[in-house]
PDB file of C-alpha atoms and ligand atoms in Angstrom:
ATOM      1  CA  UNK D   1     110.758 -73.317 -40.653  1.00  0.00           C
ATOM      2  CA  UNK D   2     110.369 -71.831 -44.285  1.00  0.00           C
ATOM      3  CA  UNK D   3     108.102 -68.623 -45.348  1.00  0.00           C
ATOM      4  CA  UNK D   4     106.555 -68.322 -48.388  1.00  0.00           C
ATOM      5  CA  UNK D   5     107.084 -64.502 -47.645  1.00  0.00           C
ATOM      6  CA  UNK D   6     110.045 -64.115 -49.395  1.00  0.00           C
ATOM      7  CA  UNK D   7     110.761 -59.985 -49.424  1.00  0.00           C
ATOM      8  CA  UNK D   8     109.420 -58.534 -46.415  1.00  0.00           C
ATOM      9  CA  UNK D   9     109.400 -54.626 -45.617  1.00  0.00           C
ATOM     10  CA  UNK D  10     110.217 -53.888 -42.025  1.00  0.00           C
ATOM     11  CA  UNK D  11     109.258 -50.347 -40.948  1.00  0.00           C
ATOM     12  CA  UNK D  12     111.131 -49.070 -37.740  1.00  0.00           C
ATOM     13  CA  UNK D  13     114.076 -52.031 -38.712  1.00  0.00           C
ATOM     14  CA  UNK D  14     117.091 -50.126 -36.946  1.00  0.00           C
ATOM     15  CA  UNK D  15     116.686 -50.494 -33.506  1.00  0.00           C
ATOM     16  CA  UNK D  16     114.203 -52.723 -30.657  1.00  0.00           C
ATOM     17  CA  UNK D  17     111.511 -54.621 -32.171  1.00  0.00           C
ATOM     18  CA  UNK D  18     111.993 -54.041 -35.583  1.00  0.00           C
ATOM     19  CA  UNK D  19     115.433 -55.036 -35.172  1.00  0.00           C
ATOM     20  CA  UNK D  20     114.550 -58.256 -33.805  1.00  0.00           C
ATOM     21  CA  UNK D  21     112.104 -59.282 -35.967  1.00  0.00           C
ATOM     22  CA  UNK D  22     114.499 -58.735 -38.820  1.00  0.00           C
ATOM     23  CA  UNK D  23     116.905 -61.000 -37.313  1.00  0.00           C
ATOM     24  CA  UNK D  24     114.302 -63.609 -36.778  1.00  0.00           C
ATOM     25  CA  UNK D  25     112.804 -62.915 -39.914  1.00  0.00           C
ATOM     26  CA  UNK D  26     116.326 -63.311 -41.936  1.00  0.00           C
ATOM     27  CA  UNK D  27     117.035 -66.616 -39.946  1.00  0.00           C
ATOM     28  CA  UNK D  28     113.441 -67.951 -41.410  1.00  0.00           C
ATOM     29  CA  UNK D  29     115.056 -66.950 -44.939  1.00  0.00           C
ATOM     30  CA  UNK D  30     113.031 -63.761 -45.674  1.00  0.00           C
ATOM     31  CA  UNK D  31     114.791 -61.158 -47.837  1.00  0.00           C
ATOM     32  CA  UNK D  32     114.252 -57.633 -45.907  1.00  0.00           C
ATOM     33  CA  UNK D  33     114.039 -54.330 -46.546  1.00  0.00           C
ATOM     34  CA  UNK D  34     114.357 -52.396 -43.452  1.00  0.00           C
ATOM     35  CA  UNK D  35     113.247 -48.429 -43.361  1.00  0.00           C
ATOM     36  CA  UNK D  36     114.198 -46.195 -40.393  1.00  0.00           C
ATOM     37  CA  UNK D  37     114.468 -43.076 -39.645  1.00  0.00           C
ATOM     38  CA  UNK D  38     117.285 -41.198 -37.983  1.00  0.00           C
ATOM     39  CA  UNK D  39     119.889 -43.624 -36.589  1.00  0.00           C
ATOM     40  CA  UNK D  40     121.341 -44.773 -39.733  1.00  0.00           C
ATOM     41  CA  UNK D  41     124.127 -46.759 -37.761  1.00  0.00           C
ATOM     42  CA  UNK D  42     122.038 -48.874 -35.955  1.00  0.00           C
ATOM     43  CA  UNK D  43     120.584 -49.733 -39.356  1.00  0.00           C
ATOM     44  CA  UNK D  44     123.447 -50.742 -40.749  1.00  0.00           C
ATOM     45  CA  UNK D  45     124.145 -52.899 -37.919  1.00  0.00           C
ATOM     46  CA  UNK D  46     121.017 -54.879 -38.153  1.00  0.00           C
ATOM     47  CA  UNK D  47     121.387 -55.256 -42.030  1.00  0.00           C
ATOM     48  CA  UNK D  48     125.127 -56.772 -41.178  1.00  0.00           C
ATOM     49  CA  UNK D  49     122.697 -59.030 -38.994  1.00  0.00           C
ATOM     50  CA  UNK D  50     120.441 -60.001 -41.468  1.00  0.00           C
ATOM     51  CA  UNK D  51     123.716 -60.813 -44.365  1.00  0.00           C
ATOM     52  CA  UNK D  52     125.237 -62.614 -41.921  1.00  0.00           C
ATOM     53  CA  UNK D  53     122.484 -65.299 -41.855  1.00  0.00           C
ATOM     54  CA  UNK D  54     122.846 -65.385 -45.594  1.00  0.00           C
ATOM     55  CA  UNK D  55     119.700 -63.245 -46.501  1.00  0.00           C
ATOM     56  CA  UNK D  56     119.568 -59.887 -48.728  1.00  0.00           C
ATOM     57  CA  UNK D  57     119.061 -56.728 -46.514  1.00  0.00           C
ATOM     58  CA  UNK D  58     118.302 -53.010 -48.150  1.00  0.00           C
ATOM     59  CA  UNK D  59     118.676 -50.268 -46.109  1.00  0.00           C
ATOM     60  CA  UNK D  60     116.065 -46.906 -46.721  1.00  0.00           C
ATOM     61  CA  UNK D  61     115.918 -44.021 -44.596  1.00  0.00           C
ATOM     62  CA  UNK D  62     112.078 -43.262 -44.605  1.00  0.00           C
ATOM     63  CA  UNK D  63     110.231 -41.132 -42.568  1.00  0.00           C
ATOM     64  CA  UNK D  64     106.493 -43.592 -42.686  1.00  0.00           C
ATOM     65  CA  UNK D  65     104.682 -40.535 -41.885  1.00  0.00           C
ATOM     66  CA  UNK D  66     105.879 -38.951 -45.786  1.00  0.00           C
ATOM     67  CA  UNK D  67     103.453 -40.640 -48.523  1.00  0.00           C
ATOM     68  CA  UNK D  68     107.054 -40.066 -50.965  1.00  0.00           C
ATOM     69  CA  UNK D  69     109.017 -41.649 -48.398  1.00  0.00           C
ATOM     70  CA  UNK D  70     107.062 -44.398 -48.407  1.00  0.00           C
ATOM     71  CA  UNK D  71     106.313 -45.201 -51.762  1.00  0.00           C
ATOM     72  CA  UNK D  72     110.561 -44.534 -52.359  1.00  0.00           C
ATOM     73  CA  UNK D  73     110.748 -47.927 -49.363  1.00  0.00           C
ATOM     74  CA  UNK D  74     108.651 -49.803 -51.414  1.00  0.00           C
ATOM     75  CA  UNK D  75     110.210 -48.528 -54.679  1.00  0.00           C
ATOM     76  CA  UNK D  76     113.233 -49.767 -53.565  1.00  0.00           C
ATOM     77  CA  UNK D  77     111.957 -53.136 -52.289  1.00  0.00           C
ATOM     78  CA  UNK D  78     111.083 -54.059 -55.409  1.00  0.00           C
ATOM     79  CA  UNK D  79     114.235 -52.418 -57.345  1.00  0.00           C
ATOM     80  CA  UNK D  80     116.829 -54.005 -55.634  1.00  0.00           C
ATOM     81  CA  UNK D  81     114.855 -57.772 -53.313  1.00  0.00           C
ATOM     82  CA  UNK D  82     112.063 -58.230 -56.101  1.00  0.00           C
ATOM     83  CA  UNK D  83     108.185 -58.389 -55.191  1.00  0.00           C
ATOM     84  CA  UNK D  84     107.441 -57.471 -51.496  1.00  0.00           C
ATOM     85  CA  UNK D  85     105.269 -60.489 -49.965  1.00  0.00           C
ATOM     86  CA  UNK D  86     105.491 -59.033 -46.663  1.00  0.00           C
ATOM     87  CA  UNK D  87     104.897 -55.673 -44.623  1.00  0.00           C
ATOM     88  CA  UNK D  88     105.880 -55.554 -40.817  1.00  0.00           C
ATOM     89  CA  UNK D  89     104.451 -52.141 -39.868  1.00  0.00           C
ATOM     90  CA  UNK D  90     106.313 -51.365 -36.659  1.00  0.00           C
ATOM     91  CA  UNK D  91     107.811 -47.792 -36.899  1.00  0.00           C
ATOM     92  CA  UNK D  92     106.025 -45.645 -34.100  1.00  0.00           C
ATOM     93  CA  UNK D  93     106.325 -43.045 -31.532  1.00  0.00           C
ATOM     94  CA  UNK D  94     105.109 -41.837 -28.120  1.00  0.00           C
ATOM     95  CA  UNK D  95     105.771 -38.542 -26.967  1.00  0.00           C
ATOM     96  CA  UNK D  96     106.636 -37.670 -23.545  1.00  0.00           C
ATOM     97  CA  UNK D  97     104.401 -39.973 -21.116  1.00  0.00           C
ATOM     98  CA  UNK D  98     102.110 -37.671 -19.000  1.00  0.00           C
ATOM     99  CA  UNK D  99      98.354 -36.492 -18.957  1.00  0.00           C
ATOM    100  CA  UNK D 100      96.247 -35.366 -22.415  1.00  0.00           C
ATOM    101  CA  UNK D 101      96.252 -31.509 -20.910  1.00  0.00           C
ATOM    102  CA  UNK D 102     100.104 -31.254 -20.629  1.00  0.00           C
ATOM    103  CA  UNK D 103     100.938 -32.761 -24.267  1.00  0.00           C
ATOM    104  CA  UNK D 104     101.819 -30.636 -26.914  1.00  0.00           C
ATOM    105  CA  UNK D 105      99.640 -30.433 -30.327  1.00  0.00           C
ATOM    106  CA  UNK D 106     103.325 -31.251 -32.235  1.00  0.00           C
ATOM    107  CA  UNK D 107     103.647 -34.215 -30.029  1.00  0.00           C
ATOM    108  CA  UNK D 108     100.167 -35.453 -30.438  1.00  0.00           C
ATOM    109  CA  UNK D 109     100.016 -34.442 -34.099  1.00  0.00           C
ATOM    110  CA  UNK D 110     103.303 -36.731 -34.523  1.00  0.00           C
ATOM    111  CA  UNK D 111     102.037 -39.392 -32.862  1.00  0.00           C
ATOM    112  CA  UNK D 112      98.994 -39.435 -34.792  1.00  0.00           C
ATOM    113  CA  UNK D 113     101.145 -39.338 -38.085  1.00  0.00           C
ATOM    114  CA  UNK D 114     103.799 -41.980 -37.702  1.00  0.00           C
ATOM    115  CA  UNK D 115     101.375 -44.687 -35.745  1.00  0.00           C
ATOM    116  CA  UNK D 116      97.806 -43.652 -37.459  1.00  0.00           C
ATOM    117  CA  UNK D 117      98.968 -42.293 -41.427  1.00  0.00           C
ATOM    118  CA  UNK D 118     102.177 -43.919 -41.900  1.00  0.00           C
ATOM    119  CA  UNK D 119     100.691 -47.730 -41.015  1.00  0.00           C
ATOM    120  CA  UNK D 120      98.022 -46.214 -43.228  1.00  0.00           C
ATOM    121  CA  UNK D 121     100.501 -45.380 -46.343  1.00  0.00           C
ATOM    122  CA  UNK D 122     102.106 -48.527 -45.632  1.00  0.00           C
ATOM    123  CA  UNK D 123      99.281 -50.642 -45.508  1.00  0.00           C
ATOM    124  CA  UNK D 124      98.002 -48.749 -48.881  1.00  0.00           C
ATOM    125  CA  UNK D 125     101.433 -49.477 -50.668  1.00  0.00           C
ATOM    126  CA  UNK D 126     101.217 -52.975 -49.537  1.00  0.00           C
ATOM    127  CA  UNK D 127      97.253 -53.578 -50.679  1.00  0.00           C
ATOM    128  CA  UNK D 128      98.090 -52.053 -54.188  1.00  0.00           C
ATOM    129  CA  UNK D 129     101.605 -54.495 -54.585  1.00  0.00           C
ATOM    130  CA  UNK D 130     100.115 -57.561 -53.188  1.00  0.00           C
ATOM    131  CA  UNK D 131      96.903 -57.359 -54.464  1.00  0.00           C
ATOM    132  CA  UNK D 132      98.950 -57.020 -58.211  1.00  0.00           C
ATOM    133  CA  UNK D 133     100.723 -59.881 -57.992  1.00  0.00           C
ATOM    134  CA  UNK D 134      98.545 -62.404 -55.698  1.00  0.00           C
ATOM    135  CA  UNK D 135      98.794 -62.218 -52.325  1.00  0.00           C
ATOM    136  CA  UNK D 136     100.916 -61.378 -48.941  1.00  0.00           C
ATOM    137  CA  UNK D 137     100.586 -60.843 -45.598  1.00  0.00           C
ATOM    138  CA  UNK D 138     100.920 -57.897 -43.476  1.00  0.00           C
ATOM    139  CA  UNK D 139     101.629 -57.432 -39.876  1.00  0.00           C
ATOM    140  CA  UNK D 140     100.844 -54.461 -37.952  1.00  0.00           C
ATOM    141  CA  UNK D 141     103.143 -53.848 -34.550  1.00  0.00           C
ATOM    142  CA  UNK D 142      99.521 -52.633 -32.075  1.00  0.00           C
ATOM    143  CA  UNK D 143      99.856 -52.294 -28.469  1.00  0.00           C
ATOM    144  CA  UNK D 144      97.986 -53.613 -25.144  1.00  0.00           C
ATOM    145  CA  UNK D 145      97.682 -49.666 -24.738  1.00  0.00           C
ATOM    146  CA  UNK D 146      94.833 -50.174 -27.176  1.00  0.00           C
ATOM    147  CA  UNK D 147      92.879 -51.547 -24.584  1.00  0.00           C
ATOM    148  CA  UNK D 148      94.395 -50.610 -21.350  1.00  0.00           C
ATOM    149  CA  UNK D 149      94.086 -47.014 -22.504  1.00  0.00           C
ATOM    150  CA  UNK D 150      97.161 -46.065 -20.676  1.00  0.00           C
ATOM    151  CA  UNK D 151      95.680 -42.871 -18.501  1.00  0.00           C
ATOM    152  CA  UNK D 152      98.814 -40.570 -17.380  1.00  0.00           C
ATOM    153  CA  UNK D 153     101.038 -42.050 -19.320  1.00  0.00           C
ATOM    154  CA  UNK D 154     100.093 -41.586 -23.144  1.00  0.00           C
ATOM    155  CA  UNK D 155      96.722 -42.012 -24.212  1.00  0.00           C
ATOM    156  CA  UNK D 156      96.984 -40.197 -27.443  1.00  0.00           C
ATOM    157  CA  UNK D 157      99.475 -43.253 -28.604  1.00  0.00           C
ATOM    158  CA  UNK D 158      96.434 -46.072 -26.796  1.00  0.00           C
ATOM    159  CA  UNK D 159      94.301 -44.390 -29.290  1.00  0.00           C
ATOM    160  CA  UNK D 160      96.578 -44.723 -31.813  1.00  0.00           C
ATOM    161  CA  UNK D 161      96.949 -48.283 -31.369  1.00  0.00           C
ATOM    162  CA  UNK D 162      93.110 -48.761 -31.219  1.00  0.00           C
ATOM    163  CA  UNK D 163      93.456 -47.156 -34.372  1.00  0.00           C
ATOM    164  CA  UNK D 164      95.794 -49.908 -35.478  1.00  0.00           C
ATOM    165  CA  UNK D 165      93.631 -52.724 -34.489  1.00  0.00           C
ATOM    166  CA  UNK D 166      90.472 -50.939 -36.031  1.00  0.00           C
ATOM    167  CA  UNK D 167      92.535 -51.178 -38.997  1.00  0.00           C
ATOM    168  CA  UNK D 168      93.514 -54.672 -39.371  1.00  0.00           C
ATOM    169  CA  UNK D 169      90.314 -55.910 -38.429  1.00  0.00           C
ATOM    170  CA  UNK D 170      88.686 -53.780 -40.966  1.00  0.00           C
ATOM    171  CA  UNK D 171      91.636 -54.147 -43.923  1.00  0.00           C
ATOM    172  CA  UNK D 172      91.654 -58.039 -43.178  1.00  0.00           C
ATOM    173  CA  UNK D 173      88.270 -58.321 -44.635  1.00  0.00           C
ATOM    174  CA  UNK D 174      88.880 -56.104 -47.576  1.00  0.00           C
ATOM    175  CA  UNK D 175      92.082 -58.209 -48.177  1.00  0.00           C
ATOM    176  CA  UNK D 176      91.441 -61.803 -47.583  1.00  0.00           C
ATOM    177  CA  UNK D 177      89.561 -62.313 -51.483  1.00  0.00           C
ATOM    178  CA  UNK D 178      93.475 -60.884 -52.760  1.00  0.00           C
ATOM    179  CA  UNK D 179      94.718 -63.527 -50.815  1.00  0.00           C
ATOM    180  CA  UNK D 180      96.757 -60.859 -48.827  1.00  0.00           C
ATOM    181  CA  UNK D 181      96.143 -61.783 -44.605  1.00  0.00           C
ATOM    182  CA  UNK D 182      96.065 -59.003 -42.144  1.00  0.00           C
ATOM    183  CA  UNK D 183      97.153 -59.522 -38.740  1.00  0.00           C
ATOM    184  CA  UNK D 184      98.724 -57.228 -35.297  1.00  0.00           C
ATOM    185  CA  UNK D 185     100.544 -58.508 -32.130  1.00  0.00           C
ATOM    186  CA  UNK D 186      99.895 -56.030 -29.481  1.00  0.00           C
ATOM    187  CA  UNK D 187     102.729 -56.414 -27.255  1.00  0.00           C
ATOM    188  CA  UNK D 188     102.885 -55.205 -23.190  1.00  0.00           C
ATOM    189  CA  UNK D 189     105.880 -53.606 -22.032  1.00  0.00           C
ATOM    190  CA  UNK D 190     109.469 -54.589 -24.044  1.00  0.00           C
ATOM    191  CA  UNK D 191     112.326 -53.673 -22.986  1.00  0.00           C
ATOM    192  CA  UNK D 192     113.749 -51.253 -25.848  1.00  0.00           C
ATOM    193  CA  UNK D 193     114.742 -47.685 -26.059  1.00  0.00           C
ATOM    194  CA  UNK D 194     111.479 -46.563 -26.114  1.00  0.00           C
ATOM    195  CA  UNK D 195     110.880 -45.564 -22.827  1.00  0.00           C
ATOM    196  CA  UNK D 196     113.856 -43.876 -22.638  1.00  0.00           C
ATOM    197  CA  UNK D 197     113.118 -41.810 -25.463  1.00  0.00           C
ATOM    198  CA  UNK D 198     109.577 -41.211 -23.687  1.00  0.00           C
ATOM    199  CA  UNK D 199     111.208 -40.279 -20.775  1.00  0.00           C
ATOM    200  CA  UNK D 200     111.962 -42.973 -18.154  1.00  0.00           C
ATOM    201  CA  UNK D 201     114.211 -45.428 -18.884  1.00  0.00           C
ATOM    202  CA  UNK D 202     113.398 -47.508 -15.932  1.00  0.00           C
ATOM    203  CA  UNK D 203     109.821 -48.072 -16.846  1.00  0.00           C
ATOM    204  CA  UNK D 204     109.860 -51.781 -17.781  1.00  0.00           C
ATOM    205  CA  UNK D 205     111.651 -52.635 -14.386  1.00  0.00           C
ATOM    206  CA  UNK D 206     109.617 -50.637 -12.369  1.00  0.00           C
ATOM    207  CA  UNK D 207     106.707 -51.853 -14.084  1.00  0.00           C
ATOM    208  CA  UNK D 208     107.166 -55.748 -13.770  1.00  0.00           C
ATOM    209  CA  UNK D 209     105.262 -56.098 -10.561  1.00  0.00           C
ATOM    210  CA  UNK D 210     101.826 -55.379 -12.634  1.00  0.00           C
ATOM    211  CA  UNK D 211     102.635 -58.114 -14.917  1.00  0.00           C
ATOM    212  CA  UNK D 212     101.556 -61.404 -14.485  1.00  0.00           C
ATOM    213  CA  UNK D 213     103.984 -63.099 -15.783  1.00  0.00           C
ATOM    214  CA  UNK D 214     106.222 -60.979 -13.229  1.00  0.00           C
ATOM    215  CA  UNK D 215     109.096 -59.091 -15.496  1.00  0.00           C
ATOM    216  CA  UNK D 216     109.076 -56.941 -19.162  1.00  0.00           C
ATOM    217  CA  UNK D 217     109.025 -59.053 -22.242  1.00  0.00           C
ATOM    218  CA  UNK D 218     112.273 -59.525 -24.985  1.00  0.00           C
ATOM    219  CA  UNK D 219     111.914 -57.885 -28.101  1.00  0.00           C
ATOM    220  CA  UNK D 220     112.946 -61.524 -29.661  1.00  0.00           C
ATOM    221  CA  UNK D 221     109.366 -62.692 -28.341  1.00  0.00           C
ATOM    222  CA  UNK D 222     107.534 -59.978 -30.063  1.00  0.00           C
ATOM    223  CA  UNK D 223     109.749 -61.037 -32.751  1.00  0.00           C
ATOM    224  CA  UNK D 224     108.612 -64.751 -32.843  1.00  0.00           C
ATOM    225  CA  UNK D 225     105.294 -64.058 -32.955  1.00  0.00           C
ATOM    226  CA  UNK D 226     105.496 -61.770 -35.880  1.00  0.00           C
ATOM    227  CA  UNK D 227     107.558 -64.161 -37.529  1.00  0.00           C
ATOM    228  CA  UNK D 228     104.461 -66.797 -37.017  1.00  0.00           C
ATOM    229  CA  UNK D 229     102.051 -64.787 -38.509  1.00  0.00           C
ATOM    230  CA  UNK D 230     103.848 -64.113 -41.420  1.00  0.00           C
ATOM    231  CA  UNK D 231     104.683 -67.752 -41.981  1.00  0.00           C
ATOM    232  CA  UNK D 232     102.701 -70.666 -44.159  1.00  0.00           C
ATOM    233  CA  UNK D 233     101.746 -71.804 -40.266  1.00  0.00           C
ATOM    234  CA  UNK D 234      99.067 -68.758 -40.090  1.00  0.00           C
ATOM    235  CA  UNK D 235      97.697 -69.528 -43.582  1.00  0.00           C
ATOM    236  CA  UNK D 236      94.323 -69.852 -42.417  1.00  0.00           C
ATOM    237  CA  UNK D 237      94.942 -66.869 -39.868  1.00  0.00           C
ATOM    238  CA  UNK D 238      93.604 -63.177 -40.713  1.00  0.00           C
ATOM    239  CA  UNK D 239      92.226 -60.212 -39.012  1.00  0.00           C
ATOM    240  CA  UNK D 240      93.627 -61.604 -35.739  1.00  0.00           C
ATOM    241  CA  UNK D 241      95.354 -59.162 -32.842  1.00  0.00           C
ATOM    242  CA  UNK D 242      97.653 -61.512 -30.958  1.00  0.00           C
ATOM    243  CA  UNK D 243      98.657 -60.292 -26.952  1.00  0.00           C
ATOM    244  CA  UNK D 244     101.491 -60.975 -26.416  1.00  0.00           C
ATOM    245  CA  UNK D 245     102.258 -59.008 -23.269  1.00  0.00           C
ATOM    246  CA  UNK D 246     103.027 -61.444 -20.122  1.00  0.00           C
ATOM    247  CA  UNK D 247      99.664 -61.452 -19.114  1.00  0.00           C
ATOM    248  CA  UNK D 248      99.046 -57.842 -18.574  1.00  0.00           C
TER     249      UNK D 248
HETATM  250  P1  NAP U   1     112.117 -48.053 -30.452  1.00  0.00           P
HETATM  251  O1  NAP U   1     113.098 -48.933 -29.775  1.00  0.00           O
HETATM  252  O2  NAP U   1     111.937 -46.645 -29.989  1.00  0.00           O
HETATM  253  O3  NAP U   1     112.396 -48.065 -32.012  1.00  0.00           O
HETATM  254  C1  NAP U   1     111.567 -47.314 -32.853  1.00  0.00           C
HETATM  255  C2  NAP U   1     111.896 -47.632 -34.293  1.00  0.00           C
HETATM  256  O4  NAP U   1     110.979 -46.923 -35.135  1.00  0.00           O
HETATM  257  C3  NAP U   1     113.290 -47.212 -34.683  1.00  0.00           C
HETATM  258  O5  NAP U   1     113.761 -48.143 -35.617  1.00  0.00           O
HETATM  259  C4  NAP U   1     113.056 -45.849 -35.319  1.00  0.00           C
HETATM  260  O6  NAP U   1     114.046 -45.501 -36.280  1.00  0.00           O
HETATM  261  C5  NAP U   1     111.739 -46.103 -36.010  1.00  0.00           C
HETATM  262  N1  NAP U   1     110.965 -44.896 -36.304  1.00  0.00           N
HETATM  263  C6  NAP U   1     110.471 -43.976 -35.435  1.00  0.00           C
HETATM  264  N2  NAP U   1     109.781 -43.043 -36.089  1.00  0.00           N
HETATM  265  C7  NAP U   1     109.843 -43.364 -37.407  1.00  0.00           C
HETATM  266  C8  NAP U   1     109.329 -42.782 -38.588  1.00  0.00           C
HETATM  267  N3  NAP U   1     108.610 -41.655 -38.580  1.00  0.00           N
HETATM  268  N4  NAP U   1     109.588 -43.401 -39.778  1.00  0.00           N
HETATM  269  C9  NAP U   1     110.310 -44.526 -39.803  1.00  0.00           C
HETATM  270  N5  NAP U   1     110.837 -45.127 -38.731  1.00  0.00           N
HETATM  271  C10 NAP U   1     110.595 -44.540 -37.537  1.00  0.00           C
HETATM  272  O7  NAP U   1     110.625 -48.672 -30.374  1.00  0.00           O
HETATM  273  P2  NAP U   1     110.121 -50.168 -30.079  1.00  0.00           P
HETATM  274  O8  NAP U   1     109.886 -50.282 -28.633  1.00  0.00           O
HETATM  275  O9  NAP U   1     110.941 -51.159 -30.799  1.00  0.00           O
HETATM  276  O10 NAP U   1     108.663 -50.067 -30.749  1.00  0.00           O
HETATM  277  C11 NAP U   1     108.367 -50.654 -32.006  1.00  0.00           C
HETATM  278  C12 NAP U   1     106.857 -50.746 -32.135  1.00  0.00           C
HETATM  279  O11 NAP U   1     106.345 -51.518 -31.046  1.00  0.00           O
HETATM  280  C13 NAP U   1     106.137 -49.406 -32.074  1.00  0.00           C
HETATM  281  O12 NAP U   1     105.047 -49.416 -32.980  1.00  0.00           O
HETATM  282  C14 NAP U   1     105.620 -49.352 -30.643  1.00  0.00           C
HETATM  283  O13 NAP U   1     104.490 -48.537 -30.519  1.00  0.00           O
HETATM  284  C15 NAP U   1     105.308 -50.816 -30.404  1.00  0.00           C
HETATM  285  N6  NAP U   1     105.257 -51.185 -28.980  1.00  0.00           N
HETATM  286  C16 NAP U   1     106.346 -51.097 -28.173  1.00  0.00           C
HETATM  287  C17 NAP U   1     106.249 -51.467 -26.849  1.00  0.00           C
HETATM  288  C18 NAP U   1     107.417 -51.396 -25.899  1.00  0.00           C
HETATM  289  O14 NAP U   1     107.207 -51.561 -24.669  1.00  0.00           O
HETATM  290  N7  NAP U   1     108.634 -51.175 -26.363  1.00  0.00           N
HETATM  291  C19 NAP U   1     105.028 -51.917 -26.345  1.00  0.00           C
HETATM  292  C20 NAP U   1     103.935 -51.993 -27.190  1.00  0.00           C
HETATM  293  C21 NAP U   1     104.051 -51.641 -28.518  1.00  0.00           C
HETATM  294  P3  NAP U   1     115.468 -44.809 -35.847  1.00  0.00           P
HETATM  295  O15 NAP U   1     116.319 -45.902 -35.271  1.00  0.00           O
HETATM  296  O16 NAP U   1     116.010 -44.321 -37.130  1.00  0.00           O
HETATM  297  O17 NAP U   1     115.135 -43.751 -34.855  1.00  0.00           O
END
């Protein structure tokens, strides 16, 4: 299957779902531009991913949360892949999982920044590039938190994602005349570092009996629905927050 979205950025592109969908997004011949953050090595493994299938692949470190940052990724897209057609906005961050009163105002206030502002600046970037040269399509990485709410665990980051789907619903309307199509998948529990890095590493095993479709998804399956909604097969598709979470 082809893409007319030629030069895709990919927030969050080192490591889990950003990964994948780089490597599923390379094999459907998109030219990426992948941004992370910190681990620099996983980075460069993806890109060596992406070459491998025979697609272009620059590397950024940018923080999403930093307006300069951001406008540098996209700088960059353009410098070195040409015109971005495509924005995967997947970077995004938890905190420790536990109750509202024990969080931290630095954890919520990051939270808020990298999942609420930087899809924000992204999405901004994106709207002013597209909108210039006729059209795109953007998809924004949401959560089933959004609407489970996740009490205990995190609900500052539910909120966040609520945020996100607020946000495409709203941005798809203000889009679709620049022929640019908004869309999230809100995925359940993947199994990716994530909840290691939130503190419990076992979380998608223990939580698979609470899923209906009985075990934690693959970040390849986020991965293929992204890859969907970026393609000529959602041309008619906008505004839309896909589940795809087993069921839960
Ligand atoms: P992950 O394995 O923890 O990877 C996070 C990625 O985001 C890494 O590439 C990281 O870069 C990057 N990142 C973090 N903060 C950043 C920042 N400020 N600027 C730029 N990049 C940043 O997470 P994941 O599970 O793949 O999650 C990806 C997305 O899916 C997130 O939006 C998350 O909320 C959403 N999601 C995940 C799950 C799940 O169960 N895993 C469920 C629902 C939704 P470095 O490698 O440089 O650190």
């Amino acid at each position: 299957m082809s893409s007319t979205t030629s030069v895709t950025v990919v927030t969050g592109g080192s490591r889990g779902i950003g990964a994948a969908t780089c490597v599923r997004l390379a094999a459907e011949g998109h030219d990426l531009v992948l941004g992370y953050v910190r681990d620099g090595a996983a980075a460069e493994e993806t890109a060596r991913a992406v070459r491998a299938a025979g697609r272009r692949c620059a590397v950024v470190r940018a923080d999403t949360s930093v307006e300069a940052d951001v406008e540098r990724l996209f700088d960059t897209a353009e410098a070195e892949l040409g015109l971005v057609t495509g924005l995967v906005n997947n970077a995004g961050v938890t905190g420790p999982l536990g109750r509202l009163a024990d969080a931290t105002t630095e954890d919520l206030r990051r939270v808020v920044e990298v999942n609420l502002l930087g899809y924000l600046l992204c999405c901004r970037r994106a709207a002013r590039d597209m909108g210039a040269h006729g059209g795109g399509a953007i998809v924004n990485i949401s959560s089933a938190a959004a609407t489970l709410g996740s009490p205990g665990d995190y609900v500052h980051y539910a909120a966040t994602k609520a945020a996100t789907d607020a946000l495409t619903v709203g941005l798809s309307k203000e889009l679709g005349p620049d022929g640019i199509r908004v869309n999230a998948v809100a995925p359940g529990i993947i199994e990716t570092d994530m909840h290691a890095t939130m503190g419990d590493p076992d979380r998608p095993a223990k939580a698979a009996a609470t899923i209906p479709l009985g075990r934690p998804g693959h970040p390849s399956e986020i991965a293929a629905a992204v890859a969907w909604l970026l393609s000529p097969d959602a041309s008619y598709t906008t505004g839309t927050i896909l589940r795809v979470s087993g069921g839960r």
